[in-house]
Amino acid sequence: SQQIQFADDMQEFTKFPTKTGRRSLSRSISQSSTDSYSSAASYTDSSDDEVSPREKQQTNSKGSSNFCVKNIKQAEFGRREIEIAEQDMSALISLRKRAQGEKPLAGAKIVGCTHITAQTAVLIETLCALGAQCRWSACNIYSTQNEVAAALAEAGVAVFAWKGESEDDFWWCIDRCVNVDGWQANMILDDGGDLTHWVYKKYPSVFKKIRGIVEESVTGVHRLYQLSKAGKLCVPAMNVNDSVTKQKFDNLYCCRESILDGLKRTTDVMFGGKQVVVCGYGEVGKGCCAALKALGAIVYVTEIDPICALQACMDGFRVVKLSEVIRQVDVVITCTGNKNVVTREHLDRMKNSCIVCNMGHSNTEIDVVS
Amino acid sequence: SQQIQFADDMQEFTKFPTKTGRRSLSRSISQSSTDSYSSAASYTDSSDDEVSPREKQQTNSKGSSNFCVKNIKQAEFGRREIEIAEQDMSALISLRKRAQGEKPLAGAKIVGCTHITAQTAVLIETLCALGAQCRWSACNIYSTQNEVAAALAEAGVAVFAWKGESEDDFWWCIDRCVNVDGWQANMILDDGGDLTHWVYKKYPSVFKKIRGIVEESVTGVHRLYQLSKAGKLCVPAMNVNDSVTKQKFDNLYCCRESILDGLKRTTDVMFGGKQVVVCGYGEVGKGCCAALKALGAIVYVTEIDPICALQACMDGFRVVKLSEVIRQVDVVITCTGNKNVVTREHLDRMKNSCIVCNMGHSNTEIDVVS
Amino acid sequence: SQQIQFADDMQEFTKFPTKTGRRSLSRSISQSSTDSYSSAASYTDSSDDEVSPREKQQTNSKGSSNFCVKNIKQAEFGRREIEIAEQDMSALISLRKRAQGEKPLAGAKIVGCTHITAQTAVLIETLCALGAQCRWSACNIYSTQNEVAAALAEAGVAVFAWKGESEDDFWWCIDRCVNVDGWQANMILDDGGDLTHWVYKKYPSVFKKIRGIVEESVTGVHRLYQLSKAGKLCVPAMNVNDSVTKQKFDNLYCCRESILDGLKRTTDVMFGGKQVVVCGYGEVGKGCCAALKALGAIVYVTEIDPICALQACMDGFRVVKLSEVIRQVDVVITCTGNKNVVTREHLDRMKNSCIVCNMGHSNTEIDVVS
Amino acid sequence: SQQIQFADDMQEFTKFPTKTGRRSLSRSISQSSTDSYSSAASYTDSSDDEVSPREKQQTNSKGSSNFCVKNIKQAEFGRREIEIAEQDMSALISLRKRAQGEKPLAGAKIVGCTHITAQTAVLIETLCALGAQCRWSACNIYSTQNEVAAALAEAGVAVFAWKGESEDDFWWCIDRCVNVDGWQANMILDDGGDLTHWVYKKYPSVFKKIRGIVEESVTGVHRLYQLSKAGKLCVPAMNVNDSVTKQKFDNLYCCRESILDGLKRTTDVMFGGKQVVVCGYGEVGKGCCAALKALGAIVYVTEIDPICALQACMDGFRVVKLSEVIRQVDVVITCTGNKNVVTREHLDRMKNSCIVCNMGHSNTEIDVVS
């Protein structure tokens, strides 16, 4: 059986599949080889892969080298992508228009760590437009859009990120954002808590003077609560993760679309008539179920929370135990937030060619290790 | 505004965009550059693009050169794709099992012209398994999966097709299928009517001895009817296009999925809350509307047939004139089968960044020329 | 288990339950006893039930007695119902406006036999407005809206029908329409074929001079085909039943609404989370399934036609054998057009309080007799 | 235009229409006159309407007169209704089974004021089975199912309620529950706050000794908060209204079904193709919109809360101002919880025959007075 892992917690529907078997690899390749556009993209990845960005000397058109990206030459291309993203992000754009004159963020020195995509680029450039100084790294080693990072660098943002960076690169980039002569961050915008953790551990004197932390992920919020309980969170922190716009929109509405998109791009599977089991009926699960039901899949739900289980039932899904349906389903989707929802035993009993997909935040829902 | 053209009349959802503006190009690239799989595919396209397959000498592992494909070395890879496709095509596979012993197609010499994909490969190899001899070319210059063609060639099928072949190559490949010393086709399997037309015009003596034609496209069927009216169709021909499985399944159910897939892959647009107008409420339009409605789009329909218009209305779609909504919509989808449904004037009045997509068979629904 | 039978083949969603057990009776009564309107209606039924309309002398305000209805005094009330129905029947109303001057039906002497409801009254009065003379009886002994019949009688239509008439009354009414001194029908508008059969058998000389028959039911059309095969159909007959407006609108869209309405009114059951099996996935079954799925029921389908079964599958319904799910379902709905779809054995194995509902035309889908 | 008012906040979907014009009256009558069951119910209402239950002497089969209902003779009939309701209320029934032996509610003297229906009867009898003593009145003068009240009385519950009681009767019934020699309530179960208010005002010494109040309506909870703010709520009170089961299930899932049921029973309208505006996109509005969309209505939403408006948009509904669409819609549904959402001016501009329906709790959403 195939195993695919998405992490879909940003508007950009980043996908970072890991440990994919040969089979799904071949499917994906078949997918992109029929897509006449794909080839155009290949040059962004193939050219000089051997040299690490850390070892390259790059300079933007204004002579600045205050960044580290894959290839500054892709800037023009990334700029177009950012411009397209701006068209769908009218709230930020109108905020720019309204407040640009007053520079309400003047004095803010923001260090950020998020996925780096056309959409987050619009956010970063809005912060700059409102007067903030920003230094940015990636919260995920796979999700950076290199050409967007290049466009940011070209525009003068101190960005340190590239797609496929190593674990070591990851922390090096974060450090490059924080550890700067003559500049000290006073605000943190984090997704996952790694940046916050780094500042807290490595630069305690900087941490104490932080005026505010914004954190948008479950994991990061969890870590902040732990810090707070231990009495060590001396800084105001804002939980963006639990906001209704995050819960309903990011999780429900975005996952409703990204589950289809992710499965189609990686497996080319047709949903009509397929039997699917969705593990977990939170907002993410609700979004997945709604989308799959609408496209004609026969959807089962596993859920341990009685209220959510009742909702699944009232929404027309049979609530089952995973072991009851594991033999018959064509697709298994996990969105529980728990560990090892799909066990070795489940994997053994699946049909050949059953697709296993993780929509949850962590990549431990499927016991891949075993 | 962006213009994208799909042709989605096969299970494999082949896409062959033409005349795409820079903008949608950039979107597509952004899409694939975030897809870690895409790069794997790139080698299939990039290597030795300069040399035309017509000029290359290639031999499969059994020493045969009776084919012309991009790169015979991709055969192993294409074989895996075919094997995956077989898993979803249980009808053909069980047909093989049931009838393989009897070779019911012994004596059949089939010349075929279809999209060449993993799915049609399963069909071709089934025909061979049942005893037929097959020679095959592509019905579309963009849609061939090169590695699948290679796998067919390696398996001994006389296949003449590659992705991105020229108009001249296209007819050369068809001719190579028909014009063979010591072998004369007695059956035609066609998609679009080009092969049938070529045999009819160039090899009238072969045409007269054809035992049957199977045609699966609207266009090809139309051409056969014209031939028949003119009294020149001296051969039995079967209209597969109007079969219920084609109309309901290919058109309704497949388009329900491919409209989402196609738009996502090329534009990364989110459907929730978008205003969409679908031109035409036949089976294709019904599929598109159902899918988009399910994902939270606000869908309008244009339709001139009163029954179809009433169906759209009873299905919950406002039936409008295109000019009424053209200023406000985010996406325009054509599936009428008519010419110039979207005119120059419509294009002028659209919102900036409105997406225009053709789901119809012909690429004339949008007046791109103007 | 409860057994309920609908016949839902007209826009008015007439219900004529038969052989209902005590249990469902009690539910229905509970339903209407909480409905403050119902009591208002009771006077229309209760007053002078004992005297058969056949024995009453009634005269309309113009002095005519050329009709036989329950109570001519209800005419004003029925008129209001007809006026309300006219608001949703804009096609007939605009036909009246367009053609009233020319009286295109002058000379037509139409004898009709349909359900008599506000909606058919609009049809009958349109025929009259276009110049036809009409005599009308009911095609069903339960479905007549007495106050509507009264309004027609008051308006001068020769109508012979009342709710709850006996089998004998039924044929007497039909005969009163046909057998008139000095008036001979030249057209038949029939629903079910009883009127046509009566004229054919009893008044062969009238039958021969009929200029046309319009028949709108499966049963009636079937009988006409038999007559035709026997070489005895000497009159042009039009099959309205198979028109797309009947198949798609009457069956698909109307049943989509009436299945909910019928079950709610008779059982007060909530659909969310209920397990339902729908026998048959024709247009009626498709309508039932769509509606129940939308309200959160878990829907299974039984189907013997492979194409329809595949459609059910692609629409997201598990296709099963009735015996597989009969133990677990809360509702069984038949819409196959066959006999004894639900057998004695099925009835025995159902859950206590399982609801059994016939949406098909004939009342033989459920083996009630056993 | 017609005006209909539902109050749909209980599982039984009680309807108490007020100030309905003649037109909708006639529709309803037409509905029930075609329903062969309705007549059976009429005897429950018609018989001895003239004598007030307060003046009748009634005794149950055990000789007790400790109740006041319409007609104790209907008890057997009501019992059957309760038994049917029990089948869908498995949680309470299993609670009975589990705890009946221990009598955990021994010593509880509960005075209750709710709708009195088969479903609440199951609740009341469960409380009794667990050891409580109960006295009960109706929270609404229209909603009592008389035969259910009779069954409760026959079973020994002190119930004081009948359908169509006067305002004066209403308070008299409440008082009869509280004001009993030798029995003093120690718990209150209320729906709307009238009983709580009565005890608080008239029997302050009883109120002080109440051990707990359970309140299940928005209004009642609002009144309790006011009492609490004024420092006068000396008793623990539990807000059942805001529980997830009430918000999601009562409001979302129940309204999804009752909006259809209510409109069908009162107006016989077909939803397919109708234009509907739903005012308010809270849980009730979400339920209404989902149901109407599923049946093919074209649904618009008005909403002032930006998050709810965005949800409506992402769910595929055009968010509009009421005045924008008031001319074109066929149905207006209010579920805002506000006053005068539909104003005199809106009523004036509606299409003839537009249906106006209140799904909100209060009956002031439509400015009927003007």
PDB file of N, CA, C and O in Angstrom, chain C residues 227-248:
ATOM      1  N   LEU C 227     -52.713  -2.592 -26.701  1.00  0.00           N
ATOM      2  CA  LEU C 227     -53.801  -2.393 -27.660  1.00  0.00           C
ATOM      3  C   LEU C 227     -53.229  -2.259 -29.072  1.00  0.00           C
ATOM      4  O   LEU C 227     -53.755  -2.833 -30.038  1.00  0.00           O
ATOM      5  N   SER C 228     -52.139  -1.496 -29.150  1.00  0.00           N
ATOM      6  CA  SER C 228     -51.517  -1.250 -30.442  1.00  0.00           C
ATOM      7  C   SER C 228     -50.978  -2.551 -31.035  1.00  0.00           C
ATOM      8  O   SER C 228     -51.178  -2.842 -32.216  1.00  0.00           O
ATOM      9  N   LYS C 229     -50.314  -3.339 -30.199  1.00  0.00           N
ATOM     10  CA  LYS C 229     -49.770  -4.613 -30.660  1.00  0.00           C
ATOM     11  C   LYS C 229     -50.865  -5.533 -31.167  1.00  0.00           C
ATOM     12  O   LYS C 229     -50.693  -6.271 -32.135  1.00  0.00           O
ATOM     13  N   ALA C 230     -52.015  -5.466 -30.475  1.00  0.00           N
ATOM     14  CA  ALA C 230     -53.142  -6.301 -30.869  1.00  0.00           C
ATOM     15  C   ALA C 230     -53.839  -5.741 -32.111  1.00  0.00           C
ATOM     16  O   ALA C 230     -54.843  -6.277 -32.565  1.00  0.00           O
ATOM     17  N   GLY C 231     -53.310  -4.623 -32.623  1.00  0.00           N
ATOM     18  CA  GLY C 231     -53.880  -4.039 -33.829  1.00  0.00           C
ATOM     19  C   GLY C 231     -55.197  -3.336 -33.611  1.00  0.00           C
ATOM     20  O   GLY C 231     -55.952  -3.083 -34.536  1.00  0.00           O
ATOM     21  N   LYS C 232     -55.506  -3.004 -32.360  1.00  0.00           N
ATOM     22  CA  LYS C 232     -56.824  -2.429 -32.061  1.00  0.00           C
ATOM     23  C   LYS C 232     -56.783  -0.946 -31.726  1.00  0.00           C
ATOM     24  O   LYS C 232     -57.789  -0.352 -31.361  1.00  0.00           O
ATOM     25  N   LEU C 233     -55.588  -0.347 -31.771  1.00  0.00           N
ATOM     26  CA  LEU C 233     -55.507   1.075 -31.447  1.00  0.00           C
ATOM     27  C   LEU C 233     -55.660   1.873 -32.738  1.00  0.00           C
ATOM     28  O   LEU C 233     -54.695   2.167 -33.430  1.00  0.00           O
ATOM     29  N   CYS C 234     -56.883   2.210 -33.054  1.00  0.00           N
ATOM     30  CA  CYS C 234     -57.183   2.864 -34.318  1.00  0.00           C
ATOM     31  C   CYS C 234     -57.078   4.378 -34.228  1.00  0.00           C
ATOM     32  O   CYS C 234     -57.472   5.096 -35.150  1.00  0.00           O
ATOM     33  N   VAL C 235     -56.561   4.864 -33.110  1.00  0.00           N
ATOM     34  CA  VAL C 235     -56.616   6.295 -32.803  1.00  0.00           C
ATOM     35  C   VAL C 235     -55.202   6.775 -32.475  1.00  0.00           C
ATOM     36  O   VAL C 235     -54.457   6.040 -31.834  1.00  0.00           O
ATOM     37  N   PRO C 236     -54.829   7.979 -32.912  1.00  0.00           N
ATOM     38  CA  PRO C 236     -53.497   8.478 -32.526  1.00  0.00           C
ATOM     39  C   PRO C 236     -53.401   8.677 -31.008  1.00  0.00           C
ATOM     40  O   PRO C 236     -54.335   9.218 -30.404  1.00  0.00           O
ATOM     41  N   ALA C 237     -52.306   8.202 -30.424  1.00  0.00           N
ATOM     42  CA  ALA C 237     -52.149   8.340 -28.988  1.00  0.00           C
ATOM     43  C   ALA C 237     -50.762   8.905 -28.684  1.00  0.00           C
ATOM     44  O   ALA C 237     -49.782   8.541 -29.337  1.00  0.00           O
ATOM     45  N   MET C 238     -50.715   9.789 -27.737  1.00  0.00           N
ATOM     46  CA  MET C 238     -49.458  10.451 -27.414  1.00  0.00           C
ATOM     47  C   MET C 238     -48.974   9.996 -26.046  1.00  0.00           C
ATOM     48  O   MET C 238     -49.705  10.074 -25.059  1.00  0.00           O
ATOM     49  N   ASN C 239     -47.731   9.529 -26.016  1.00  0.00           N
ATOM     50  CA  ASN C 239     -47.104   9.050 -24.788  1.00  0.00           C
ATOM     51  C   ASN C 239     -46.447  10.223 -24.068  1.00  0.00           C
ATOM     52  O   ASN C 239     -45.329  10.605 -24.365  1.00  0.00           O
ATOM     53  N   VAL C 240     -47.159  10.786 -23.121  1.00  0.00           N
ATOM     54  CA  VAL C 240     -46.604  11.921 -22.372  1.00  0.00           C
ATOM     55  C   VAL C 240     -45.668  11.420 -21.274  1.00  0.00           C
ATOM     56  O   VAL C 240     -44.776  12.123 -20.828  1.00  0.00           O
ATOM     57  N   ASN C 241     -45.897  10.185 -20.875  1.00  0.00           N
ATOM     58  CA  ASN C 241     -45.127   9.649 -19.753  1.00  0.00           C
ATOM     59  C   ASN C 241     -43.617   9.678 -19.984  1.00  0.00           C
ATOM     60  O   ASN C 241     -42.843   9.965 -19.077  1.00  0.00           O
ATOM     61  N   ASP C 242     -43.226   9.362 -21.223  1.00  0.00           N
ATOM     62  CA  ASP C 242     -41.797   9.264 -21.473  1.00  0.00           C
ATOM     63  C   ASP C 242     -41.148  10.585 -21.842  1.00  0.00           C
ATOM     64  O   ASP C 242     -39.965  10.624 -22.179  1.00  0.00           O
ATOM     65  N   SER C 243     -41.890  11.681 -21.812  1.00  0.00           N
ATOM     66  CA  SER C 243     -41.291  12.977 -22.123  1.00  0.00           C
ATOM     67  C   SER C 243     -40.269  13.322 -21.051  1.00  0.00           C
ATOM     68  O   SER C 243     -40.366  12.899 -19.899  1.00  0.00           O
ATOM     69  N   VAL C 244     -39.275  14.096 -21.450  1.00  0.00           N
ATOM     70  CA  VAL C 244     -38.199  14.428 -20.510  1.00  0.00           C
ATOM     71  C   VAL C 244     -38.739  15.228 -19.327  1.00  0.00           C
ATOM     72  O   VAL C 244     -38.295  15.077 -18.198  1.00  0.00           O
ATOM     73  N   THR C 245     -39.735  16.060 -19.588  1.00  0.00           N
ATOM     74  CA  THR C 245     -40.274  16.844 -18.469  1.00  0.00           C
ATOM     75  C   THR C 245     -40.933  15.934 -17.438  1.00  0.00           C
ATOM     76  O   THR C 245     -40.882  16.192 -16.246  1.00  0.00           O
ATOM     77  N   LYS C 246     -41.585  14.862 -17.904  1.00  0.00           N
ATOM     78  CA  LYS C 246     -42.177  13.928 -16.949  1.00  0.00           C
ATOM     79  C   LYS C 246     -41.080  13.143 -16.225  1.00  0.00           C
ATOM     80  O   LYS C 246     -41.054  13.066 -15.007  1.00  0.00           O
ATOM     81  N   GLN C 247     -40.145  12.601 -16.969  1.00  0.00           N
ATOM     82  CA  GLN C 247     -39.132  11.728 -16.371  1.00  0.00           C
ATOM     83  C   GLN C 247     -38.237  12.486 -15.409  1.00  0.00           C
ATOM     84  O   GLN C 247     -38.002  12.058 -14.297  1.00  0.00           O
ATOM     85  N   LYS C 248     -37.719  13.617 -15.856  1.00  0.00           N
ATOM     86  CA  LYS C 248     -36.764  14.335 -15.023  1.00  0.00           C
ATOM     87  C   LYS C 248     -37.488  15.129 -13.939  1.00  0.00           C
ATOM     88  O   LYS C 248     -37.046  15.170 -12.795  1.00  0.00           O
TER      89      LYS C 248
END
